[in-house]
């Protein structure tokens, strides 16, 4: 990384958080939270579950991650962005 990129990253990290960033990170958190909820359901349940229960886990994961995205927009945006684009592509 060049020095200019690091300086821009420091400026971005230290700048005030805008409403647009909070909304964007909440959306990223909601989409990634679906995957997080489904993965948690698979990891925590030892027996087969129905689609209704999978849906509840996905919805709860989306709500929790969207809330975290609104509270901690930069951290959630960086960490959960790769999960939010899972399944998109060819």
mmCIF file of N, CA and C in Angstrom:
data_model
loop_
_atom_site.group_PDB
_atom_site.id
_atom_site.type_symbol
_atom_site.label_atom_id
_atom_site.label_comp_id
_atom_site.label_asym_id
_atom_site.label_seq_id
_atom_site.Cartn_x
_atom_site.Cartn_y
_atom_site.Cartn_z
ATOM 1 N N UNK A 1 0.839 -1.174 0.000
ATOM 2 C CA UNK A 1 0.000 0.000 0.000
ATOM 3 C C UNK A 1 0.883 1.237 0.000
ATOM 4 N N UNK A 2 0.456 2.198 -0.725
ATOM 5 C CA UNK A 2 1.230 3.438 -0.746
ATOM 6 C C UNK A 2 0.824 4.312 0.422
ATOM 7 N N UNK A 3 1.616 5.289 0.681
ATOM 8 C CA UNK A 3 1.371 6.198 1.798
ATOM 9 C C UNK A 3 0.077 6.982 1.590
ATOM 10 N N UNK A 4 -0.251 7.335 0.350
ATOM 11 C CA UNK A 4 -1.469 8.078 0.068
ATOM 12 C C UNK A 4 -2.726 7.287 0.418
ATOM 13 N N UNK A 5 -2.708 5.997 0.136
ATOM 14 C CA UNK A 5 -3.855 5.152 0.443
ATOM 15 C C UNK A 5 -4.049 5.046 1.953
ATOM 16 N N UNK A 6 -2.961 4.895 2.686
ATOM 17 C CA UNK A 6 -3.059 4.811 4.138
ATOM 18 C C UNK A 6 -3.564 6.115 4.737
ATOM 19 N N UNK A 7 -3.117 7.233 4.188
ATOM 20 C CA UNK A 7 -3.591 8.533 4.684
ATOM 21 C C UNK A 7 -5.078 8.705 4.413
ATOM 22 N N UNK A 8 -5.544 8.313 3.219
ATOM 23 C CA UNK A 8 -6.971 8.420 2.912
ATOM 24 C C UNK A 8 -7.791 7.502 3.814
ATOM 25 N N UNK A 9 -7.263 6.315 4.103
ATOM 26 C CA UNK A 9 -7.966 5.391 4.992
ATOM 27 C C UNK A 9 -8.059 5.964 6.405
ATOM 28 N N UNK A 10 -6.985 6.581 6.894
ATOM 29 C CA UNK A 10 -7.018 7.204 8.217
ATOM 30 C C UNK A 10 -8.006 8.359 8.260
ATOM 31 N N UNK A 11 -8.027 9.182 7.210
ATOM 32 C CA UNK A 11 -8.978 10.292 7.160
ATOM 33 C C UNK A 11 -10.417 9.778 7.155
ATOM 34 N N UNK A 12 -10.673 8.730 6.374
ATOM 35 C CA UNK A 12 -12.023 8.168 6.320
ATOM 36 C C UNK A 12 -12.421 7.587 7.678
ATOM 37 N N UNK A 13 -11.530 6.867 8.316
ATOM 38 C CA UNK A 13 -11.843 6.219 9.593
ATOM 39 C C UNK A 13 -12.126 7.250 10.690
ATOM 40 N N UNK A 14 -11.426 8.371 10.672
ATOM 41 C CA UNK A 14 -11.570 9.395 11.707
ATOM 42 C C UNK A 14 -12.669 10.414 11.407
ATOM 43 N N UNK A 15 -13.184 10.430 10.194
ATOM 44 C CA UNK A 15 -14.229 11.403 9.847
ATOM 45 C C UNK A 15 -15.542 11.025 10.531
ATOM 46 N N UNK A 16 -16.446 11.988 10.729
ATOM 47 C CA UNK A 16 -17.731 11.693 11.367
ATOM 48 C C UNK A 16 -18.564 10.736 10.505
ATOM 49 N N UNK A 17 -19.319 9.893 11.175
ATOM 50 C CA UNK A 17 -20.159 8.919 10.484
ATOM 51 C C UNK A 17 -21.424 9.628 9.997
ATOM 52 N N UNK A 18 -21.746 9.434 8.731
ATOM 53 C CA UNK A 18 -22.911 10.081 8.149
ATOM 54 C C UNK A 18 -24.121 9.146 8.183
ATOM 55 N N UNK A 19 -25.292 9.722 7.976
ATOM 56 C CA UNK A 19 -26.524 8.937 7.925
ATOM 57 C C UNK A 19 -26.479 7.955 6.754
ATOM 58 N N UNK A 20 -25.895 8.387 5.637
ATOM 59 C CA UNK A 20 -25.786 7.517 4.464
ATOM 60 C C UNK A 20 -24.954 6.275 4.785
ATOM 61 N N UNK A 21 -23.852 6.453 5.516
ATOM 62 C CA UNK A 21 -23.020 5.310 5.917
ATOM 63 C C UNK A 21 -23.793 4.356 6.819
ATOM 64 N N UNK A 22 -24.558 4.906 7.745
ATOM 65 C CA UNK A 22 -25.349 4.058 8.652
ATOM 66 C C UNK A 22 -26.384 3.247 7.884
ATOM 67 N N UNK A 23 -27.067 3.876 6.946
ATOM 68 C CA UNK A 23 -28.080 3.169 6.161
ATOM 69 C C UNK A 23 -27.429 2.107 5.286
ATOM 70 N N UNK A 24 -26.321 2.442 4.637
ATOM 71 C CA UNK A 24 -25.623 1.479 3.788
ATOM 72 C C UNK A 24 -25.138 0.285 4.599
ATOM 73 N N UNK A 25 -24.577 0.532 5.762
ATOM 74 C CA UNK A 25 -24.083 -0.569 6.595
ATOM 75 C C UNK A 25 -25.226 -1.392 7.170
ATOM 76 N N UNK A 26 -26.358 -0.764 7.463
ATOM 77 C CA UNK A 26 -27.517 -1.526 7.930
ATOM 78 C C UNK A 26 -28.017 -2.451 6.828
ATOM 79 N N UNK A 27 -28.004 -1.987 5.588
ATOM 80 C CA UNK A 27 -28.414 -2.850 4.467
ATOM 81 C C UNK A 27 -27.423 -3.988 4.256
ATOM 82 N N UNK A 28 -26.137 -3.673 4.318
ATOM 83 C CA UNK A 28 -25.114 -4.716 4.203
ATOM 84 C C UNK A 28 -25.284 -5.727 5.331
ATOM 85 N N UNK A 29 -25.520 -5.237 6.549
ATOM 86 C CA UNK A 29 -25.715 -6.127 7.691
ATOM 87 C C UNK A 29 -26.951 -6.989 7.544
ATOM 88 N N UNK A 30 -28.032 -6.443 7.001
ATOM 89 C CA UNK A 30 -29.259 -7.227 6.837
ATOM 90 C C UNK A 30 -29.068 -8.357 5.841
ATOM 91 N N UNK A 31 -28.433 -8.068 4.718
ATOM 92 C CA UNK A 31 -28.220 -9.106 3.703
ATOM 93 C C UNK A 31 -27.237 -10.159 4.211
ATOM 94 N N UNK A 32 -26.150 -9.713 4.834
ATOM 95 C CA UNK A 32 -25.176 -10.661 5.375
ATOM 96 C C UNK A 32 -25.755 -11.412 6.567
ATOM 97 N N UNK A 33 -26.656 -10.765 7.311
ATOM 98 C CA UNK A 33 -27.264 -11.410 8.471
ATOM 99 C C UNK A 33 -28.109 -12.618 8.111
ATOM 100 N N UNK A 34 -28.654 -12.626 6.909
ATOM 101 C CA UNK A 34 -29.386 -13.814 6.454
ATOM 102 C C UNK A 34 -28.448 -15.012 6.440
ATOM 103 N N UNK A 35 -27.264 -14.819 5.857
ATOM 104 C CA UNK A 35 -26.281 -15.902 5.820
ATOM 105 C C UNK A 35 -25.784 -16.261 7.220
ATOM 106 N N UNK A 36 -25.555 -15.267 8.046
ATOM 107 C CA UNK A 36 -25.092 -15.513 9.415
ATOM 108 C C UNK A 36 -26.148 -16.315 10.178
ATOM 109 N N UNK A 37 -27.411 -15.933 10.053
ATOM 110 C CA UNK A 37 -28.487 -16.652 10.731
ATOM 111 C C UNK A 37 -28.603 -18.081 10.261
ATOM 112 N N UNK A 38 -28.508 -18.294 8.961
ATOM 113 C CA UNK A 38 -28.596 -19.658 8.438
ATOM 114 C C UNK A 38 -27.408 -20.506 8.890
ATOM 115 N N UNK A 39 -26.226 -19.920 8.868
ATOM 116 C CA UNK A 39 -25.050 -20.672 9.327
ATOM 117 C C UNK A 39 -25.132 -20.992 10.821
ATOM 118 N N UNK A 40 -25.619 -20.057 11.615
ATOM 119 C CA UNK A 40 -25.772 -20.312 13.054
ATOM 120 C C UNK A 40 -26.796 -21.419 13.302
ATOM 121 N N UNK A 41 -27.861 -21.440 12.531
ATOM 122 C CA UNK A 41 -28.871 -22.485 12.681
ATOM 123 C C UNK A 41 -28.272 -23.851 12.379
ATOM 124 N N UNK A 42 -27.496 -23.926 11.314
ATOM 125 C CA UNK A 42 -26.870 -25.195 10.942
ATOM 126 C C UNK A 42 -25.871 -25.634 12.000
ATOM 127 N N UNK A 43 -25.118 -24.690 12.558
ATOM 128 C CA UNK A 43 -24.093 -25.038 13.542
ATOM 129 C C UNK A 43 -24.670 -25.378 14.916
ATOM 130 N N UNK A 44 -25.761 -24.730 15.312
ATOM 131 C CA UNK A 44 -26.268 -24.891 16.667
ATOM 132 C C UNK A 44 -27.335 -25.982 16.813
ATOM 133 N N UNK A 45 -27.970 -26.377 15.729
ATOM 134 C CA UNK A 45 -28.990 -27.416 15.835
ATOM 135 C C UNK A 45 -28.392 -28.746 15.409
ATOM 136 N N UNK A 46 -28.706 -29.770 16.159
ATOM 137 C CA UNK A 46 -28.140 -31.083 15.865
ATOM 138 C C UNK A 46 -29.088 -31.957 15.059
ATOM 139 N N UNK A 47 -30.327 -31.583 14.962
ATOM 140 C CA UNK A 47 -31.296 -32.384 14.218
ATOM 141 C C UNK A 47 -31.811 -31.577 13.027
ATOM 142 N N UNK A 48 -32.407 -32.242 12.062
ATOM 143 C CA UNK A 48 -32.944 -31.520 10.910
ATOM 144 C C UNK A 48 -34.050 -30.540 11.336
ATOM 145 N N UNK A 49 -34.086 -29.393 10.698
ATOM 146 C CA UNK A 49 -35.081 -28.367 11.008
ATOM 147 C C UNK A 49 -35.903 -28.085 9.764
ATOM 148 N N UNK A 50 -37.082 -27.553 9.984
ATOM 149 C CA UNK A 50 -37.963 -27.219 8.876
ATOM 150 C C UNK A 50 -37.616 -25.869 8.263
ATOM 151 N N UNK A 51 -38.258 -25.580 7.142
ATOM 152 C CA UNK A 51 -38.013 -24.311 6.465
ATOM 153 C C UNK A 51 -38.475 -23.120 7.292
ATOM 154 N N UNK A 52 -39.527 -23.317 8.075
ATOM 155 C CA UNK A 52 -40.008 -22.226 8.930
ATOM 156 C C UNK A 52 -38.972 -21.813 9.957
ATOM 157 N N UNK A 53 -38.351 -22.791 10.561
ATOM 158 C CA UNK A 53 -37.310 -22.480 11.555
ATOM 159 C C UNK A 53 -36.086 -21.852 10.897
ATOM 160 N N UNK A 54 -35.726 -22.322 9.703
ATOM 161 C CA UNK A 54 -34.621 -21.689 8.979
ATOM 162 C C UNK A 54 -34.944 -20.234 8.663
ATOM 163 N N UNK A 55 -36.190 -19.979 8.297
ATOM 164 C CA UNK A 55 -36.616 -18.614 8.006
ATOM 165 C C UNK A 55 -36.543 -17.718 9.232
ATOM 166 N N UNK A 56 -36.928 -18.265 10.381
ATOM 167 C CA UNK A 56 -36.851 -17.485 11.626
ATOM 168 C C UNK A 56 -35.403 -17.149 11.956
ATOM 169 N N UNK A 57 -34.505 -18.117 11.822
ATOM 170 C CA UNK A 57 -33.082 -17.872 12.078
ATOM 171 C C UNK A 57 -32.534 -16.825 11.114
ATOM 172 N N UNK A 58 -32.921 -16.922 9.837
ATOM 173 C CA UNK A 58 -32.440 -15.959 8.845
ATOM 174 C C UNK A 58 -32.963 -14.559 9.159
ATOM 175 N N UNK A 59 -34.234 -14.461 9.541
ATOM 176 C CA UNK A 59 -34.822 -13.160 9.868
ATOM 177 C C UNK A 59 -34.167 -12.558 11.104
ATOM 178 N N UNK A 60 -33.954 -13.359 12.129
ATOM 179 C CA UNK A 60 -33.294 -12.849 13.332
ATOM 180 C C UNK A 60 -31.858 -12.424 13.047
ATOM 181 N N UNK A 61 -31.154 -13.203 12.243
ATOM 182 C CA UNK A 61 -29.792 -12.817 11.871
ATOM 183 C C UNK A 61 -29.764 -11.506 11.105
ATOM 184 N N UNK A 62 -30.733 -11.325 10.202
ATOM 185 C CA UNK A 62 -30.800 -10.082 9.435
ATOM 186 C C UNK A 62 -31.104 -8.894 10.345
ATOM 187 N N UNK A 63 -32.023 -9.067 11.276
ATOM 188 C CA UNK A 63 -32.367 -7.967 12.183
ATOM 189 C C UNK A 63 -31.204 -7.588 13.091
ATOM 190 N N UNK A 64 -30.547 -8.586 13.655
ATOM 191 C CA UNK A 64 -29.417 -8.318 14.555
ATOM 192 C C UNK A 64 -28.270 -7.642 13.804
ATOM 193 N N UNK A 65 -27.927 -8.162 12.635
ATOM 194 C CA UNK A 65 -26.809 -7.590 11.879
ATOM 195 C C UNK A 65 -27.150 -6.208 11.319
ATOM 196 N N UNK A 66 -28.418 -5.974 10.974
ATOM 197 C CA UNK A 66 -28.816 -4.634 10.528
ATOM 198 C C UNK A 66 -28.700 -3.635 11.678
ATOM 199 N N UNK A 67 -29.098 -4.055 12.872
ATOM 200 C CA UNK A 67 -28.947 -3.186 14.037
ATOM 201 C C UNK A 67 -27.498 -2.885 14.342
ATOM 202 N N UNK A 68 -26.657 -3.902 14.246
ATOM 203 C CA UNK A 68 -25.223 -3.678 14.453
ATOM 204 C C UNK A 68 -24.644 -2.778 13.364
ATOM 205 N N UNK A 69 -25.157 -2.920 12.147
ATOM 206 C CA UNK A 69 -24.707 -2.064 11.054
ATOM 207 C C UNK A 69 -25.043 -0.612 11.297
ATOM 208 N N UNK A 70 -26.193 -0.360 11.917
ATOM 209 C CA UNK A 70 -26.569 1.016 12.229
ATOM 210 C C UNK A 70 -25.749 1.567 13.393
ATOM 211 N N UNK A 71 -25.392 0.714 14.345
ATOM 212 C CA UNK A 71 -24.614 1.166 15.504
ATOM 213 C C UNK A 71 -23.122 1.305 15.200
ATOM 214 N N UNK A 72 -22.578 0.349 14.477
ATOM 215 C CA UNK A 72 -21.143 0.315 14.170
ATOM 216 C C UNK A 72 -20.947 0.227 12.653
ATOM 217 N N UNK A 73 -21.245 1.284 11.920
ATOM 218 C CA UNK A 73 -21.302 1.165 10.461
ATOM 219 C C UNK A 73 -19.978 0.813 9.786
ATOM 220 N N UNK A 74 -18.899 1.340 10.244
ATOM 221 C CA UNK A 74 -17.635 1.072 9.545
ATOM 222 C C UNK A 74 -17.148 -0.349 9.797
ATOM 223 N N UNK A 75 -17.247 -0.796 11.018
ATOM 224 C CA UNK A 75 -16.784 -2.147 11.355
ATOM 225 C C UNK A 75 -17.645 -3.188 10.641
ATOM 226 N N UNK A 76 -18.954 -3.037 10.724
ATOM 227 C CA UNK A 76 -19.861 -4.005 10.093
ATOM 228 C C UNK A 76 -19.725 -3.952 8.581
ATOM 229 N N UNK A 77 -19.594 -2.758 8.031
ATOM 230 C CA UNK A 77 -19.444 -2.639 6.588
ATOM 231 C C UNK A 77 -18.206 -3.343 6.065
ATOM 232 N N UNK A 78 -17.124 -3.282 6.815
ATOM 233 C CA UNK A 78 -15.877 -3.921 6.388
ATOM 234 C C UNK A 78 -15.939 -5.432 6.598
ATOM 235 N N UNK A 79 -16.430 -5.869 7.748
ATOM 236 C CA UNK A 79 -16.397 -7.294 8.079
ATOM 237 C C UNK A 79 -17.466 -8.091 7.323
ATOM 238 N N UNK A 80 -18.673 -7.554 7.233
ATOM 239 C CA UNK A 80 -19.772 -8.328 6.658
ATOM 240 C C UNK A 80 -19.984 -8.114 5.161
ATOM 241 N N UNK A 81 -19.276 -7.185 4.542
ATOM 242 C CA UNK A 81 -19.483 -6.962 3.114
ATOM 243 C C UNK A 81 -19.249 -8.222 2.275
ATOM 244 N N UNK A 82 -18.193 -9.015 2.517
ATOM 245 C CA UNK A 82 -18.029 -10.225 1.716
ATOM 246 C C UNK A 82 -19.213 -11.182 1.822
ATOM 247 N N UNK A 83 -19.817 -11.293 3.003
ATOM 248 C CA UNK A 83 -20.981 -12.171 3.134
ATOM 249 C C UNK A 83 -22.204 -11.597 2.436
ATOM 250 N N UNK A 84 -22.281 -10.287 2.307
ATOM 251 C CA UNK A 84 -23.442 -9.688 1.677
ATOM 252 C C UNK A 84 -23.466 -9.899 0.179
ATOM 253 N N UNK A 85 -22.317 -10.213 -0.430
ATOM 254 C CA UNK A 85 -22.304 -10.451 -1.866
ATOM 255 C C UNK A 85 -22.257 -11.934 -2.208
ATOM 256 N N UNK A 86 -22.388 -12.817 -1.214
ATOM 257 C CA UNK A 86 -22.432 -14.257 -1.484
ATOM 258 C C UNK A 86 -23.662 -14.570 -2.317
ATOM 259 N N UNK A 87 -23.477 -15.384 -3.321
ATOM 260 C CA UNK A 87 -24.592 -15.787 -4.161
ATOM 261 C C UNK A 87 -24.854 -14.853 -5.313
ATOM 262 N N UNK A 88 -24.139 -13.744 -5.394
ATOM 263 C CA UNK A 88 -24.316 -12.816 -6.509
ATOM 264 C C UNK A 88 -23.237 -13.111 -7.530
ATOM 265 N N UNK A 89 -23.599 -13.254 -8.738
ATOM 266 C CA UNK A 89 -22.633 -13.541 -9.797
ATOM 267 C C UNK A 89 -23.188 -14.564 -10.764
ATOM 268 N N UNK A 90 -22.327 -15.179 -11.525
ATOM 269 C CA UNK A 90 -22.803 -16.141 -12.515
ATOM 270 C C UNK A 90 -22.711 -17.507 -12.022
#
